Tab-separated table of C-alpha atoms in Angstrom:
chain	number	residue	atom	x	y	z
V	516	UNK	CA	0.007	0.001	0.003
V	517	UNK	CA	2.868	2.417	0.755
V	518	UNK	CA	4.328	1.801	-2.764
V	519	UNK	CA	0.969	2.355	-4.355
V	520	UNK	CA	0.475	5.541	-2.320
V	521	UNK	CA	3.751	6.872	-3.826
V	522	UNK	CA	2.572	6.160	-7.380
V	523	UNK	CA	-0.850	7.638	-6.669
V	524	UNK	CA	0.542	10.823	-5.181
V	525	UNK	CA	2.858	11.296	-8.083
V	526	UNK	CA	0.061	10.904	-10.652
V	527	UNK	CA	-2.524	12.909	-8.803
V	528	UNK	CA	-0.086	15.808	-8.143
V	529	UNK	CA	0.398	16.019	-11.884
V	530	UNK	CA	-3.324	15.966	-12.732
V	531	UNK	CA	-3.187	12.299	-13.894
V	532	UNK	CA	-5.857	10.879	-11.586
V	533	UNK	CA	-7.615	9.255	-14.570
V	534	UNK	CA	-4.442	7.371	-15.473
V	535	UNK	CA	-4.177	6.063	-11.887
V	536	UNK	CA	-7.787	4.933	-11.887
V	537	UNK	CA	-7.871	3.483	-15.423
V	538	UNK	CA	-4.479	1.920	-15.932
V	539	UNK	CA	-3.279	0.985	-12.467
V	540	UNK	CA	-6.626	0.464	-10.805
V	541	UNK	CA	-4.800	0.384	-7.461
V	542	UNK	CA	-4.178	-2.543	-5.201
V	543	UNK	CA	-7.292	-1.500	-3.315
V	544	UNK	CA	-9.329	-1.425	-6.549
V	545	UNK	CA	-8.322	-4.989	-7.366
V	546	UNK	CA	-9.788	-6.021	-4.045
V	547	UNK	CA	-13.144	-5.216	-5.595
V	548	UNK	CA	-15.266	-2.052	-5.984
V	549	UNK	CA	-17.039	-1.072	-2.792
V	550	UNK	CA	-19.433	1.544	-1.612
V	551	UNK	CA	-18.346	4.118	1.013
V	552	UNK	CA	-20.853	5.636	3.402
V	553	UNK	CA	-19.883	8.726	5.399
V	554	UNK	CA	-21.344	10.375	8.543
V	555	UNK	CA	-19.847	13.803	9.192
V	556	UNK	CA	-20.150	16.235	12.028
V	557	UNK	CA	-19.157	19.917	12.205
V	558	UNK	CA	-20.296	22.229	15.004
V	559	UNK	CA	-19.208	25.679	13.848
V	560	UNK	CA	-18.703	27.691	10.628
V	561	UNK	CA	-14.981	27.061	10.342
V	562	UNK	CA	-15.658	23.314	10.592
V	563	UNK	CA	-18.366	23.630	8.000
V	564	UNK	CA	-15.865	25.210	5.571
V	565	UNK	CA	-13.286	22.489	6.285
V	566	UNK	CA	-15.921	19.751	5.923
V	567	UNK	CA	-17.131	21.064	2.637
V	568	UNK	CA	-13.732	20.854	0.977
V	569	UNK	CA	-13.000	17.568	2.616
V	570	UNK	CA	-16.206	16.040	1.243
V	571	UNK	CA	-15.463	17.198	-2.279
V	572	UNK	CA	-11.898	15.833	-2.050
V	573	UNK	CA	-13.168	12.627	-0.425
V	574	UNK	CA	-15.455	11.940	-3.342
V	575	UNK	CA	-12.648	12.412	-5.896
V	576	UNK	CA	-10.066	10.425	-3.989
V	577	UNK	CA	-12.516	7.589	-3.174
V	578	UNK	CA	-13.485	7.358	-6.836
V	579	UNK	CA	-9.747	7.132	-7.786
V	580	UNK	CA	-9.440	4.301	-5.261
V	581	UNK	CA	-12.425	2.520	-6.821
V	582	UNK	CA	-14.329	3.001	-3.569
V	583	UNK	CA	-16.935	5.598	-4.396
V	584	UNK	CA	-18.905	7.544	-1.812
V	585	UNK	CA	-22.588	6.637	-1.963
V	586	UNK	CA	-24.017	8.530	1.017
V	587	UNK	CA	-23.086	11.502	3.239
V	588	UNK	CA	-25.226	12.119	6.295
V	589	UNK	CA	-24.569	14.159	9.433
V	590	UNK	CA	-24.589	17.665	10.863
V	591	UNK	CA	-23.170	20.643	9.035
V	592	UNK	CA	-23.914	24.105	7.657
V	593	UNK	CA	-24.518	25.622	4.214
V	594	UNK	CA	-21.085	24.889	2.841
V	595	UNK	CA	-21.324	21.169	3.618
V	596	UNK	CA	-24.900	20.990	2.292
V	597	UNK	CA	-23.625	22.432	-0.996
V	598	UNK	CA	-20.824	19.894	-1.018
V	599	UNK	CA	-23.077	16.871	-0.832
V	600	UNK	CA	-24.343	16.499	2.767
V	601	UNK	CA	-27.825	15.079	2.322
V	602	UNK	CA	-29.342	17.230	5.151
V	603	UNK	CA	-28.251	18.453	8.500
V	604	UNK	CA	-29.676	16.311	11.295
V	605	UNK	CA	-30.116	19.490	13.349
V	606	UNK	CA	-28.876	23.113	13.026
V	607	UNK	CA	-25.116	23.189	13.321
V	608	UNK	CA	-25.309	26.146	15.730
V	609	UNK	CA	-26.984	23.952	18.315
V	610	UNK	CA	-23.610	22.317	18.978
V	611	UNK	CA	-21.500	25.497	18.731
V	612	UNK	CA	-20.690	26.625	22.259
V	613	UNK	CA	-17.229	27.405	23.692
V	614	UNK	CA	-16.110	28.284	27.235
V	615	UNK	CA	-16.630	26.674	30.603
V	616	UNK	CA	-19.493	28.891	31.809
V	617	UNK	CA	-21.053	29.003	28.360
V	618	UNK	CA	-21.120	25.264	27.982
V	619	UNK	CA	-22.562	24.773	31.452
V	620	UNK	CA	-25.487	27.020	30.585
V	621	UNK	CA	-26.193	24.992	27.426
V	622	UNK	CA	-25.803	21.473	28.820
V	623	UNK	CA	-29.456	20.296	28.522
V	624	UNK	CA	-29.691	21.195	24.803
V	625	UNK	CA	-26.252	19.782	24.112
V	626	UNK	CA	-27.113	16.458	25.743
V	627	UNK	CA	-30.298	16.277	23.670
V	628	UNK	CA	-28.435	16.922	20.397
V	629	UNK	CA	-25.679	14.471	21.301
V	630	UNK	CA	-28.210	11.669	21.924
V	631	UNK	CA	-29.867	12.520	18.627
V	632	UNK	CA	-26.540	12.304	16.758
V	633	UNK	CA	-25.493	9.051	18.421
V	634	UNK	CA	-28.782	7.431	17.484
V	635	UNK	CA	-28.429	8.633	13.864
V	636	UNK	CA	-24.852	7.380	13.501
V	637	UNK	CA	-25.630	3.924	14.971
V	638	UNK	CA	-28.639	3.606	12.689
V	639	UNK	CA	-26.704	4.614	9.592
V	640	UNK	CA	-23.761	2.297	10.309
V	641	UNK	CA	-21.308	4.276	8.163
V	642	UNK	CA	-17.881	3.204	6.999
V	643	UNK	CA	-16.340	6.373	8.374
V	644	UNK	CA	-17.330	8.865	11.066
V	645	UNK	CA	-15.643	12.184	10.214
V	646	UNK	CA	-15.782	14.695	13.075
V	647	UNK	CA	-14.416	18.246	12.626
V	648	UNK	CA	-13.187	20.263	15.596
V	649	UNK	CA	-15.792	20.886	18.337
V	650	UNK	CA	-13.887	18.385	20.469
V	651	UNK	CA	-16.274	18.103	23.417
V	652	UNK	CA	-19.193	17.086	21.210
V	653	UNK	CA	-17.077	15.179	18.650
V	654	UNK	CA	-15.321	12.899	21.133
V	655	UNK	CA	-18.503	12.048	23.018
V	656	UNK	CA	-20.118	11.179	19.693
V	657	UNK	CA	-17.192	9.010	18.574
V	658	UNK	CA	-17.140	7.143	21.911
V	659	UNK	CA	-20.823	6.317	21.691
V	660	UNK	CA	-20.590	4.831	18.186
V	661	UNK	CA	-20.793	1.105	18.632
V	662	UNK	CA	-20.049	-0.264	15.092
V	663	UNK	CA	-16.582	-1.897	15.271
V	664	UNK	CA	-15.992	-1.547	11.509
V	665	UNK	CA	-16.549	2.218	11.476
V	666	UNK	CA	-13.343	4.180	11.059
V	667	UNK	CA	-13.409	7.265	13.372
V	668	UNK	CA	-11.416	10.189	11.979
V	669	UNK	CA	-11.174	13.517	13.697
V	670	UNK	CA	-10.123	16.628	11.790
V	671	UNK	CA	-8.337	19.421	13.799
V	672	UNK	CA	-6.169	18.124	16.610
V	673	UNK	CA	-6.859	18.996	20.185
V	674	UNK	CA	-4.570	21.873	21.187
V	675	UNK	CA	-2.433	19.755	23.489
V	676	UNK	CA	0.382	22.275	23.079
V	677	UNK	CA	-1.724	25.178	24.412
V	678	UNK	CA	-2.749	23.934	27.863
V	679	UNK	CA	-0.950	22.572	30.914
V	680	UNK	CA	-1.523	18.785	30.934
V	681	UNK	CA	-2.668	18.958	27.352
V	682	UNK	CA	-0.634	15.898	26.284
V	683	UNK	CA	-2.145	13.864	29.112
V	684	UNK	CA	-5.627	14.944	27.976
V	685	UNK	CA	-5.007	13.405	24.587
V	686	UNK	CA	-6.025	10.101	26.173
V	687	UNK	CA	-9.603	11.250	25.414
V	688	UNK	CA	-8.824	10.311	21.769
V	689	UNK	CA	-8.060	6.727	22.821
V	690	UNK	CA	-11.067	6.648	25.134
V	691	UNK	CA	-13.276	7.769	22.290
V	692	UNK	CA	-11.823	5.137	19.987
V	693	UNK	CA	-10.592	7.701	17.469
V	694	UNK	CA	-8.549	5.843	14.819
V	695	UNK	CA	-6.816	8.831	13.208
V	696	UNK	CA	-6.438	12.594	13.621
V	697	UNK	CA	-5.937	14.960	10.761
V	698	UNK	CA	-3.812	17.831	12.156
V	699	UNK	CA	-3.797	21.336	10.750
V	700	UNK	CA	-0.465	22.386	12.287
V	701	UNK	CA	2.863	20.693	11.430
V	702	UNK	CA	4.024	20.081	15.038
V	703	UNK	CA	0.757	18.536	16.255
V	704	UNK	CA	1.049	14.879	14.926
V	705	UNK	CA	4.048	14.075	17.109
V	706	UNK	CA	2.167	14.691	20.374
V	707	UNK	CA	-0.932	12.849	19.224
V	708	UNK	CA	1.147	9.838	18.169
V	709	UNK	CA	2.941	9.805	21.498
V	710	UNK	CA	-0.481	9.524	23.129
V	711	UNK	CA	-1.204	6.422	21.117
V	712	UNK	CA	-3.362	7.616	18.245
V	713	UNK	CA	-2.366	7.746	14.556
V	714	UNK	CA	-2.023	11.244	13.212
V	715	UNK	CA	-1.112	12.999	10.018
V	716	UNK	CA	-0.346	16.626	9.125
V	717	UNK	CA	-2.892	17.651	6.464
V	718	UNK	CA	-2.338	21.415	6.395
V	719	UNK	CA	-4.608	24.393	7.100
V	720	UNK	CA	-7.590	25.306	4.921
V	721	UNK	CA	-6.437	28.873	4.736
V	722	UNK	CA	-3.796	27.741	2.206
V	723	UNK	CA	-6.600	26.859	-0.232
V	724	UNK	CA	-8.617	29.965	0.765
V	725	UNK	CA	-5.825	32.257	-0.422
V	726	UNK	CA	-5.069	30.313	-3.666
V	727	UNK	CA	-8.716	30.091	-4.728
V	728	UNK	CA	-9.610	33.760	-4.028
V	729	UNK	CA	-6.467	35.589	-5.090
V	730	UNK	CA	-8.302	37.197	-8.022
V	731	UNK	CA	-11.062	38.539	-5.820
V	732	UNK	CA	-8.603	40.015	-3.363
V	733	UNK	CA	-6.647	41.725	-6.104
V	734	UNK	CA	-9.785	43.113	-7.813
V	735	UNK	CA	-11.045	44.581	-4.564
V	736	UNK	CA	-7.741	46.263	-3.834
V	737	UNK	CA	-7.520	47.748	-7.308
V	738	UNK	CA	-11.186	48.844	-7.225
V	739	UNK	CA	-10.578	50.717	-4.025
V	740	UNK	CA	-7.542	52.523	-5.336
V	741	UNK	CA	-9.360	53.437	-8.513
V	742	UNK	CA	-12.375	54.817	-6.558
V	743	UNK	CA	-10.141	56.939	-4.316
V	744	UNK	CA	-8.256	58.314	-7.284
V	745	UNK	CA	-11.517	59.230	-9.020
V	746	UNK	CA	-12.992	60.896	-5.972
V	747	UNK	CA	-9.633	62.496	-5.006
V	748	UNK	CA	-10.255	61.537	-1.381
V	749	UNK	CA	-8.578	59.015	0.929
V	750	UNK	CA	-10.237	56.630	3.324
V	751	UNK	CA	-8.545	54.426	5.932
V	752	UNK	CA	-10.517	51.200	6.345
V	753	UNK	CA	-10.372	49.194	9.574
V	754	UNK	CA	-11.807	45.712	9.164
V	755	UNK	CA	-13.536	44.151	12.123
V	756	UNK	CA	-14.202	40.384	12.515
V	757	UNK	CA	-16.030	40.001	15.857
V	758	UNK	CA	-16.322	36.209	15.885
V	759	UNK	CA	-18.756	33.543	14.648
V	760	UNK	CA	-20.457	32.530	17.887
V	761	UNK	CA	-23.383	34.441	19.353
V	762	UNK	CA	-21.654	34.930	22.697
V	763	UNK	CA	-18.563	36.295	20.948
V	764	UNK	CA	-20.618	39.081	19.365
V	765	UNK	CA	-22.319	39.814	22.625
V	766	UNK	CA	-18.954	40.431	24.325
V	767	UNK	CA	-16.975	41.974	21.431
V	768	UNK	CA	-19.484	44.444	19.920
V	769	UNK	CA	-19.611	46.770	22.956
V	770	UNK	CA	-15.822	46.557	23.267
V	771	UNK	CA	-15.258	47.432	19.615
V	772	UNK	CA	-17.791	50.295	19.774
V	773	UNK	CA	-15.897	51.961	22.589
V	774	UNK	CA	-12.542	51.351	20.885
V	775	UNK	CA	-13.815	52.942	17.657
V	776	UNK	CA	-15.089	55.961	19.613
V	777	UNK	CA	-11.634	56.379	21.171
V	778	UNK	CA	-10.010	55.978	17.774
V	779	UNK	CA	-12.272	58.716	16.321
V	780	UNK	CA	-11.389	61.136	19.045
V	781	UNK	CA	-7.661	60.806	18.391
V	782	UNK	CA	-7.811	60.265	14.604
V	783	UNK	CA	-6.703	63.800	13.627
V	784	UNK	CA	-3.428	63.261	15.478
V	785	UNK	CA	-2.962	59.639	14.327
V	786	UNK	CA	-3.561	60.208	10.626
V	787	UNK	CA	-0.574	61.892	9.023
V	788	UNK	CA	-0.923	64.526	6.331
V	789	UNK	CA	-1.517	63.050	2.895
V	790	UNK	CA	1.458	63.063	0.434
V	791	UNK	CA	2.347	66.284	-1.338
V	792	UNK	CA	-0.008	67.048	-4.142
V	793	UNK	CA	-3.128	66.117	-2.101
V	794	UNK	CA	-3.461	69.588	-0.550
V	795	UNK	CA	-2.148	68.177	2.758
V	796	UNK	CA	-5.444	66.556	3.636
V	797	UNK	CA	-5.590	63.428	5.772
V	798	UNK	CA	-7.889	60.479	5.328
V	799	UNK	CA	-11.239	59.755	6.816
V	800	UNK	CA	-11.813	56.651	8.960
V	801	UNK	CA	-14.248	53.902	8.081
V	802	UNK	CA	-14.978	50.588	9.828
V	803	UNK	CA	-16.037	47.511	7.843
V	804	UNK	CA	-17.489	44.449	9.640
V	805	UNK	CA	-17.308	40.910	8.288
V	806	UNK	CA	-19.993	38.700	9.850
V	807	UNK	CA	-21.866	35.478	9.174
V	808	UNK	CA	-25.172	35.856	7.313
V	809	UNK	CA	-27.193	34.940	10.431
V	810	UNK	CA	-25.633	37.852	12.331
V	811	UNK	CA	-25.973	40.450	9.548
V	812	UNK	CA	-29.267	41.992	10.551
V	813	UNK	CA	-28.305	42.410	14.219
V	814	UNK	CA	-24.906	43.941	13.344
V	815	UNK	CA	-26.367	46.302	10.773
V	816	UNK	CA	-28.845	47.500	13.416
V	817	UNK	CA	-25.913	48.032	15.825
V	818	UNK	CA	-23.991	49.991	13.214
V	819	UNK	CA	-26.763	52.497	12.746
V	820	UNK	CA	-25.427	54.318	15.899
V	821	UNK	CA	-21.769	53.446	15.476
V	822	UNK	CA	-19.398	56.301	16.416
V	823	UNK	CA	-17.651	56.264	12.971
V	824	UNK	CA	-19.015	55.469	9.509
V	825	UNK	CA	-19.417	51.704	9.365
V	826	UNK	CA	-20.666	49.026	6.995
V	827	UNK	CA	-21.268	45.263	7.283
V	828	UNK	CA	-20.476	42.509	4.806
V	829	UNK	CA	-21.980	39.053	5.291
V	830	UNK	CA	-20.167	35.908	4.187
V	831	UNK	CA	-20.445	32.278	5.118
V	832	UNK	CA	-17.330	30.492	6.445
V	833	UNK	CA	-16.815	28.851	3.062
V	834	UNK	CA	-17.385	31.990	0.970
V	835	UNK	CA	-13.739	32.662	0.114
V	836	UNK	CA	-14.500	35.118	-2.675
V	837	UNK	CA	-16.448	37.536	-0.469
V	838	UNK	CA	-13.971	37.184	2.372
V	839	UNK	CA	-11.077	37.929	0.030
V	840	UNK	CA	-12.817	41.012	-1.340
V	841	UNK	CA	-13.289	42.198	2.225
V	842	UNK	CA	-9.658	41.789	3.083
V	843	UNK	CA	-8.650	43.390	-0.187
V	844	UNK	CA	-10.445	46.634	0.791
V	845	UNK	CA	-9.056	46.724	4.376
V	846	UNK	CA	-5.927	48.471	5.613
V	847	UNK	CA	-5.832	46.569	8.865
V	848	UNK	CA	-8.185	44.584	11.093
V	849	UNK	CA	-9.356	43.831	14.610
V	850	UNK	CA	-9.920	40.098	14.708
V	851	UNK	CA	-11.493	37.859	17.326
V	852	UNK	CA	-9.158	34.904	18.022
V	853	UNK	CA	-9.939	31.914	15.866
V	854	UNK	CA	-9.711	30.864	12.217
V	855	UNK	CA	-10.226	34.491	11.090
V	856	UNK	CA	-6.740	35.396	12.402
V	857	UNK	CA	-5.211	33.018	9.868
V	858	UNK	CA	-7.449	34.335	7.056
V	859	UNK	CA	-6.487	37.984	7.648
V	860	UNK	CA	-2.801	37.178	8.017
V	861	UNK	CA	-2.737	34.992	4.907
V	862	UNK	CA	-4.185	37.801	2.879
V	863	UNK	CA	-1.516	40.183	4.095
V	864	UNK	CA	-3.804	42.337	6.278
V	865	UNK	CA	-2.025	43.535	9.452
V	866	UNK	CA	-4.223	42.771	12.470
V	867	UNK	CA	-4.712	42.929	16.201
V	868	UNK	CA	-6.079	39.752	17.751
V	869	UNK	CA	-8.685	40.228	20.413
V	870	UNK	CA	-10.724	37.963	22.665
V	871	UNK	CA	-13.023	38.378	25.664
V	872	UNK	CA	-15.062	35.586	27.312
V	873	UNK	CA	-17.061	34.989	30.475
V	874	UNK	CA	-14.916	35.935	33.530
V	875	UNK	CA	-14.879	32.276	34.746
V	876	UNK	CA	-13.653	31.104	31.354
V	877	UNK	CA	-10.915	33.747	31.346
V	878	UNK	CA	-9.879	32.892	34.874
V	879	UNK	CA	-9.414	29.200	33.991
V	880	UNK	CA	-7.660	30.102	30.730
V	881	UNK	CA	-5.115	32.199	32.562
V	882	UNK	CA	-4.446	29.365	35.032
V	883	UNK	CA	-4.111	26.632	32.451
V	884	UNK	CA	-2.605	28.280	29.357
V	885	UNK	CA	0.821	26.958	28.386
V	886	UNK	CA	1.325	29.203	25.394
V	887	UNK	CA	0.845	32.985	25.504
V	888	UNK	CA	-0.545	33.098	21.926
V	889	UNK	CA	-4.129	32.929	20.712
V	890	UNK	CA	-3.679	33.956	17.025
V	891	UNK	CA	-2.805	31.211	14.599
V	892	UNK	CA	0.002	33.227	12.951
V	893	UNK	CA	1.793	33.509	16.349
V	894	UNK	CA	1.199	29.830	17.116
V	895	UNK	CA	2.616	28.781	13.684
V	896	UNK	CA	5.553	31.215	13.877
V	897	UNK	CA	6.371	31.400	17.633
V	898	UNK	CA	9.905	32.678	17.086
V	899	UNK	CA	8.472	35.689	15.197
V	900	UNK	CA	5.015	36.113	16.830
V	901	UNK	CA	4.180	39.023	14.478
V	902	UNK	CA	0.567	39.669	15.617
V	903	UNK	CA	-0.185	41.871	18.678
V	904	UNK	CA	-2.725	40.191	21.000
V	905	UNK	CA	-5.065	41.705	23.524
V	906	UNK	CA	-6.788	38.948	25.495
V	907	UNK	CA	-9.020	38.944	28.495
V	908	UNK	CA	-8.640	41.924	30.842
V	909	UNK	CA	-5.956	43.419	28.588
V	910	UNK	CA	-8.568	43.992	25.884
V	911	UNK	CA	-9.762	47.437	26.948
V	912	UNK	CA	-11.162	50.001	24.584
V	913	UNK	CA	-8.158	52.283	25.063
V	914	UNK	CA	-5.682	49.468	24.397
V	915	UNK	CA	-7.600	48.392	21.319
V	916	UNK	CA	-7.645	51.932	19.922
V	917	UNK	CA	-3.882	52.287	20.436
V	918	UNK	CA	-3.150	48.892	18.909
V	919	UNK	CA	-5.421	49.612	15.915
V	920	UNK	CA	-3.696	52.958	15.292
V	921	UNK	CA	-0.286	51.145	15.205
V	922	UNK	CA	-1.334	48.585	12.586
V	923	UNK	CA	-3.039	51.291	10.557
V	924	UNK	CA	-0.245	53.811	10.599
V	925	UNK	CA	3.031	52.334	11.937
V	926	UNK	CA	4.750	51.121	8.766
V	927	UNK	CA	7.281	49.104	10.671
V	928	UNK	CA	4.589	47.161	12.596
V	929	UNK	CA	2.648	46.649	9.389
V	930	UNK	CA	5.680	45.409	7.492
V	931	UNK	CA	6.563	42.813	10.170
V	932	UNK	CA	3.215	41.113	9.648
V	933	UNK	CA	3.203	41.338	5.853
V	934	UNK	CA	6.703	39.956	5.427
V	935	UNK	CA	5.924	36.936	7.639
V	936	UNK	CA	2.981	35.918	5.418
V	937	UNK	CA	4.877	33.640	3.035
V	938	UNK	CA	6.571	31.745	5.874
V	939	UNK	CA	3.170	31.299	7.516
V	940	UNK	CA	1.594	29.801	4.389
V	941	UNK	CA	4.582	27.555	3.752
V	942	UNK	CA	4.431	26.207	7.269
V	943	UNK	CA	0.762	25.248	6.888
V	944	UNK	CA	1.123	23.481	3.563
V	945	UNK	CA	1.411	19.660	3.537
V	946	UNK	CA	3.703	17.707	1.164
V	947	UNK	CA	3.343	14.317	-0.526
V	948	UNK	CA	5.975	11.591	-0.442
V	949	UNK	CA	7.900	13.374	-3.170
V	950	UNK	CA	7.956	16.684	-1.352
V	951	UNK	CA	5.392	18.296	-3.716
V	952	UNK	CA	2.793	20.545	-2.127
V	953	UNK	CA	-0.649	19.007	-1.635
V	954	UNK	CA	-4.000	20.746	-1.085
V	955	UNK	CA	-5.012	20.428	2.555
V	956	UNK	CA	-8.478	19.106	1.635
V	957	UNK	CA	-6.920	16.281	-0.418
V	958	UNK	CA	-4.523	15.443	2.370
V	959	UNK	CA	-7.456	15.223	4.825
V	960	UNK	CA	-9.407	13.028	2.391
V	961	UNK	CA	-6.480	10.674	2.056
V	962	UNK	CA	-6.057	10.502	5.842
V	963	UNK	CA	-9.724	9.508	6.205
V	964	UNK	CA	-9.606	6.907	3.441
V	965	UNK	CA	-6.397	5.465	4.766
V	966	UNK	CA	-8.113	5.010	8.153
V	967	UNK	CA	-10.953	3.186	6.428
V	968	UNK	CA	-8.423	0.948	4.601
V	969	UNK	CA	-6.571	0.251	7.848
V	970	UNK	CA	-9.830	-0.714	9.551
V	971	UNK	CA	-10.756	-3.004	6.680
V	972	UNK	CA	-7.298	-4.551	6.627
V	973	UNK	CA	-7.425	-5.139	10.400
V	974	UNK	CA	-10.825	-6.873	10.086
V	975	UNK	CA	-9.511	-9.148	7.334
V	976	UNK	CA	-6.460	-10.061	9.377
V	977	UNK	CA	-8.567	-10.820	12.407
V	978	UNK	CA	-10.853	-13.012	10.300
V	979	UNK	CA	-7.837	-14.921	8.990
V	980	UNK	CA	-6.471	-15.433	12.509
V	981	UNK	CA	-9.861	-16.777	13.613
V	982	UNK	CA	-9.943	-19.158	10.658
V	983	UNK	CA	-6.436	-20.432	11.382
V	984	UNK	CA	-7.341	-20.833	15.053
V	985	UNK	CA	-10.496	-22.783	14.126
V	986	UNK	CA	-8.481	-25.050	11.717
V	987	UNK	CA	-5.915	-25.723	14.452
């Protein structure tokens, strides 16, 4: 199988998947064509985006292995539904809660949804259970699945490197019966393997985000420059990404409002005179929000009384084109810690990472955190740590206004982030056995299908042992 993987990777990386399927057929294909059923769970928008790409890649790779996908059931959002998920068992948002106090308040509904998901998986008897992030829900779901032949694959490694005792807590993977973990960061597989679970580095989806939406980013940037030249005015645009969860908006919107008010008061002294030839006029300040479609109405209502001119753009987690256009029009950004920090950084937009939570959650986080970083660029590039972070009690309106002013106007601070972009993307890109770059979604699909094959191989070997034992 390892030899065949090398041949397959070589052909697929060169766009010759049809040759692999038609001429070689694959060792697996000669074992006979099969039908692959998938049950997938994602509990938040970033997981929905990862799952959508993974499902598309899974179909292509499974077809190449002569093991086509026949059914996809589970829980997901609009991106996964567009990628082939038959229907979401329940709204994805029902399982999207983070934080100690926040989870405690939602326990009754979470238990109900977990029981519903467990019953659905056991009834469907899939070949593979693919869970994406949302570890608390995902691991409980995996543990409750009783079918021995179901390969359990989890995408997005637990952050064992971020918390004291994190490596010890990886035993939850074994307890849940997880067969393989698809890790987004290159240093994660080592710790997962030490804990006794197979793991593979599959890369981060932001690598594909940037590649697929480069045209939209460039067009937005050029359109803004052209509009300013035509109007002979300058505008400084601060992008704001307040988070994808309801409780994140509840905590961040008041904070960002006060920060923008403070920034407005000091803007005349922050903004330097425009270059010679522009009559020495400075720029005006505008704030652009990027939110999920389900939050758009509430945020637009909030922005009606915002202290500076403000607009809102709605985009689903998988809408790379709209997100790229948003980043193309922004000079810098305030970003709630999470996947959005990687998206802004990968598009070359200087940022300040911010996060506030319930006071109990923040207290526990301060006590248990092993790494000082919350933004993905700082985690991936710890020796550089280019992104300023304001977390917990440090995230005050005055501190946010000062930090925003620096990433908007301090060229040295801006350049430090922009110049680290290529190293960040390179660190998050997986390679095949020949060292060629591989799309993260394809790497994740291969990890899932390899786990299915390993499960099937183990069952065949066990059956042979039983036969030999009976003969003896």
